C-alpha positions as a printed NumPy array, in Angstrom:
array([[ 11.047,   2.031, -16.04 ],
       [ 10.283,  -0.145, -19.042],
       [  6.624,  -0.173, -18.094],
       [  6.481,   3.626, -18.142],
       [  8.363,   4.181, -21.39 ],
       [  7.039,   1.3  , -23.481],
       [  3.407,   1.11 , -22.374],
       [  2.067,   3.426, -25.121],
       [  4.016,   1.654, -27.874],
       [  3.089,  -1.842, -26.734],
       [ -0.56 ,  -0.843, -26.338],
       [ -0.62 ,   0.474, -29.891],
       [  0.872,  -2.755, -31.239],
       [ -1.27 ,  -5.159, -29.225],
       [ -4.494,  -3.162, -29.406],
       [ -5.764,  -4.883, -32.594],
       [ -5.108,  -8.322, -31.052],
       [ -7.093,  -7.337, -27.969],
       [-10.027,  -6.153, -30.106],
       [ -9.975,  -9.386, -32.106],
       [-10.07 , -11.531, -28.965],
       [-13.015,  -9.53 , -27.625],
       [-14.902,  -9.978, -30.9  ],
       [-14.301, -13.717, -30.614],
       [-15.952, -13.671, -27.205],
       [-12.777, -14.309, -25.226],
       [-12.675, -12.577, -21.854],
       [ -9.644, -10.831, -20.332],
       [ -9.686, -13.376, -17.485],
       [ -9.229, -16.256, -19.917],
       [ -6.248, -14.493, -21.492],
       [ -4.765, -13.955, -18.029],
       [ -5.086, -17.614, -17.08 ],
       [ -3.806, -18.957, -20.421],
       [ -0.845, -16.587, -20.296],
       [  0.101, -17.673, -16.785],
       [ -0.156, -21.348, -17.682],
       [  2.009, -20.805, -20.775],
       [  4.675, -18.895, -18.855],
       [  4.719, -21.461, -16.046],
       [  4.962, -24.445, -18.402],
       [  7.698, -22.766, -20.439],
       [  9.726, -22.031, -17.315],
       [  9.169, -25.206, -15.327],
       [  9.52 , -27.611, -18.236],
       [ 12.353, -26.177, -20.308],
       [ 14.495, -24.39 , -17.698],
       [ 15.137, -27.435, -15.457],
       [ 16.142, -29.385, -18.582],
       [ 18.809, -26.785, -19.381],
       [ 16.95 , -25.587, -22.49 ],
       [ 16.992, -21.965, -21.393],
       [ 16.717, -20.27 , -24.766],
       [ 13.747, -22.411, -25.802],
       [ 12.095, -21.7  , -22.462],
       [ 12.611, -17.966, -22.962],
       [ 10.96 , -18.091, -26.396],
       [  7.952, -19.969, -25.004],
       [  7.67 , -17.594, -22.047],
       [  7.943, -14.544, -24.308],
       [  5.139, -15.872, -26.509],
       [  2.818, -15.892, -23.49 ],
       [  4.126, -13.065, -21.339],
       [  2.471, -10.405, -23.499],
       [ -0.888, -11.736, -22.35 ],
       [ -0.273,  -9.71 , -19.201],
       [ -0.541,  -6.577, -21.336],
       [ -3.249,  -7.834, -23.675],
       [ -5.681,  -8.644, -20.853],
       [ -5.325,  -5.105, -19.511],
       [ -5.972,  -3.597, -22.947],
       [ -8.995,  -5.865, -23.363],
       [-10.372,  -4.79 , -19.997],
       [-10.088,  -1.112, -20.94 ],
       [-11.601,  -1.653, -24.366],
       [-14.548,  -3.549, -22.895],
       [-15.45 ,  -0.803, -20.454],
       [-12.833,  -0.754, -17.766],
       [-11.09 ,  -3.217, -15.495],
       [-12.867,  -4.724, -12.505],
       [-11.529,  -5.319,  -9.015],
       [-11.789,  -9.056,  -9.666],
       [ -9.797,  -8.762, -12.892],
       [ -7.107,  -6.705, -11.182],
       [ -6.929,  -9.2  ,  -8.318],
       [ -6.702, -12.205, -10.633],
       [ -4.056, -10.532, -12.793],
       [ -1.863,  -9.548,  -9.836],
       [ -2.17 , -12.956,  -8.199],
       [ -1.327, -14.915, -11.343],
       [  1.563, -12.541, -12.099],
       [  3.195, -13.768,  -8.899],
       [  2.804, -17.373, -10.048],
       [  4.417, -16.646, -13.401],
       [  7.305, -14.766, -11.825],
       [  7.92 , -17.538,  -9.308],
       [  7.873, -20.142, -12.088],
       [ 10.569, -18.292, -14.048],
       [ 13.007, -17.938, -11.177],
       [ 11.965, -21.301,  -9.735],
       [ 12.803, -22.949, -13.043],
       [ 16.293, -21.482, -12.868],
       [ 16.673, -22.679,  -9.272],
       [ 15.698, -26.205, -10.316],
       [ 18.163, -26.194, -13.195],
       [ 21.179, -24.942, -11.256],
       [ 20.349, -27.061,  -8.216],
       [ 20.067, -30.089, -10.515],
       [ 21.714, -30.777, -13.832],
       [ 23.252, -27.29 , -13.97 ],
       [ 25.155, -28.173, -10.776],
       [ 25.955, -24.628,  -9.68 ],
       [ 24.985, -23.789,  -6.11 ],
       [ 25.97 , -20.141,  -6.433],
       [ 23.652, -19.66 ,  -9.418],
       [ 20.869, -21.576,  -7.675],
       [ 21.288, -19.297,  -4.654],
       [ 21.143, -16.136,  -6.778],
       [ 18.026, -17.331,  -8.582],
       [ 16.425, -18.216,  -5.244],
       [ 17.302, -14.782,  -3.856],
       [ 15.625, -13.158,  -6.872],
       [ 12.551, -15.333,  -6.393],
       [ 12.214, -14.46 ,  -2.701],
       [ 13.045, -10.765,  -2.99 ],
       [ 10.842, -10.349,  -6.048],
       [  7.904, -11.706,  -4.051],
       [  8.675,  -9.33 ,  -1.188],
       [  8.837,  -6.388,  -3.613],
       [  5.289,  -7.145,  -4.737],
       [  4.049,  -7.852,  -1.22 ],
       [  5.52 ,  -4.615,   0.157],
       [  3.429,  -2.61 ,  -2.29 ],
       [  0.265,  -4.702,  -1.982],
       [  0.334,  -4.66 ,   1.817],
       [  0.971,  -0.907,   1.872],
       [ -1.975,  -0.24 ,  -0.413],
       [ -4.146,  -2.569,   1.677],
       [ -3.394,  -0.367,   4.701],
       [ -4.131,   2.857,   2.856],
       [ -0.562,   3.862,   2.002],
       [  1.198,   4.035,  -1.359],
       [  4.476,   2.322,  -2.23 ],
       [  4.798,   2.467,  -6.003],
       [  8.484,   3.356,  -5.847],
       [ 11.661,   1.442,  -6.487],
       [ 14.368,   0.716,  -9.015],
       [ 13.289,  -2.865,  -9.76 ],
       [  9.746,  -2.972, -11.091],
       [  8.3  ,  -6.268, -12.31 ],
       [  8.685,  -5.544, -16.03 ],
       [ 12.331,  -4.564, -15.578],
       [ 13.091,  -7.77 , -13.685],
       [ 11.401, -10.005, -16.226],
       [ 13.023,  -8.43 , -19.271],
       [ 16.46 ,  -8.524, -17.643],
       [ 16.327, -12.189, -16.585],
       [ 14.771, -13.43 , -19.837],
       [ 17.239, -11.604, -22.082],
       [ 20.166, -12.717, -19.914],
       [ 18.967, -16.342, -19.824],
       [ 18.518, -16.404, -23.597],
       [ 21.991, -15.118, -24.416],
       [ 23.646, -16.997, -21.56 ],
       [ 22.372, -20.247, -23.033],
       [ 23.069, -19.193, -26.608],
       [ 26.688, -18.296, -25.84 ],
       [ 27.15 , -20.825, -23.021],
       [ 27.963, -18.054, -20.534],
       [ 26.957, -18.711, -16.943],
       [ 28.778, -15.51 , -15.934],
       [ 26.389, -13.326, -17.93 ],
       [ 23.287, -14.681, -16.24 ],
       [ 25.027, -14.747, -12.865],
       [ 25.845, -11.039, -13.059],
       [ 22.276, -10.189, -14.039],
       [ 20.801, -12.307, -11.247],
       [ 23.135, -10.705,  -8.713],
       [ 22.179,  -7.214,  -9.904],
       [ 18.484,  -8.105,  -9.816],
       [ 18.798,  -9.444,  -6.272],
       [ 20.489,  -6.241,  -5.116],
       [ 18.011,  -4.033,  -7.002],
       [ 15.086,  -5.965,  -5.517],
       [ 16.488,  -5.572,  -2.007],
       [ 16.939,  -1.835,  -2.571],
       [ 13.365,  -1.606,  -3.866],
       [ 12.044,  -3.363,  -0.758],
       [ 13.925,  -0.905,   1.447],
       [ 12.676,   2.043,  -0.633],
       [  9.096,   0.897,  -0.208],
       [  9.515,   0.325,   3.513],
       [ 10.937,   3.812,   3.999],
       [  8.243,   5.371,   1.807],
       [  5.493,   3.772,   3.879],
       [  7.263,   4.699,   7.111],
       [  7.376,   8.36 ,   6.   ],
       [  3.638,   8.281,   5.329],
       [  2.99 ,   6.578,   8.653],
       [  5.079,   9.205,  10.457],
       [  3.122,  11.985,   8.79 ],
       [ -0.106,  10.31 ,   9.918],
       [  1.188,   9.909,  13.472],
       [  1.08 ,   6.121,  13.269],
       [  4.69 ,   5.421,  14.217],
       [  5.863,   5.25 ,  17.825],
       [  9.35 ,   6.763,  17.843]])
């Protein structure tokens, strides 16, 4: 949802930065890698230490690279299959680092098994959401449906983590993680049913 409504605005804002990086001879792939490293370090260093709001600020500083590299690819003549593959693969690493950092915190010094479980559920289900679409497309189907797209999940967890730490409210983040876990599960089911409908239409399902 956020990706659809904010893409044009974000592209307009980040476009000049993308052009500057290209003029400096920096490739979209480099931006992708640096962004992933920054997000992962921010999540896996600050989150387990309980410094959630600092981690969110560091992650936010790098997470826009995921948009900038795409703009750079378009400005330089179009994205390549390699660039798309690298971007999608490293996105999964960044996502896992964010939720994994929360798991480490609540399983450690945060000492809250329920929160650790919710964060782990979001990590696992978020990976399945991405896999369900990638596997479908690899088999010739489409599965770009669902109520919990990647951008929505990231914005929700980062905003919740920031304010939860700022106001010392575990409940706030817990509610968001629970909602994200449910939304991710629903999205997985939506994608499964969408692919099944296409498979039925193609006569590839044995009833």
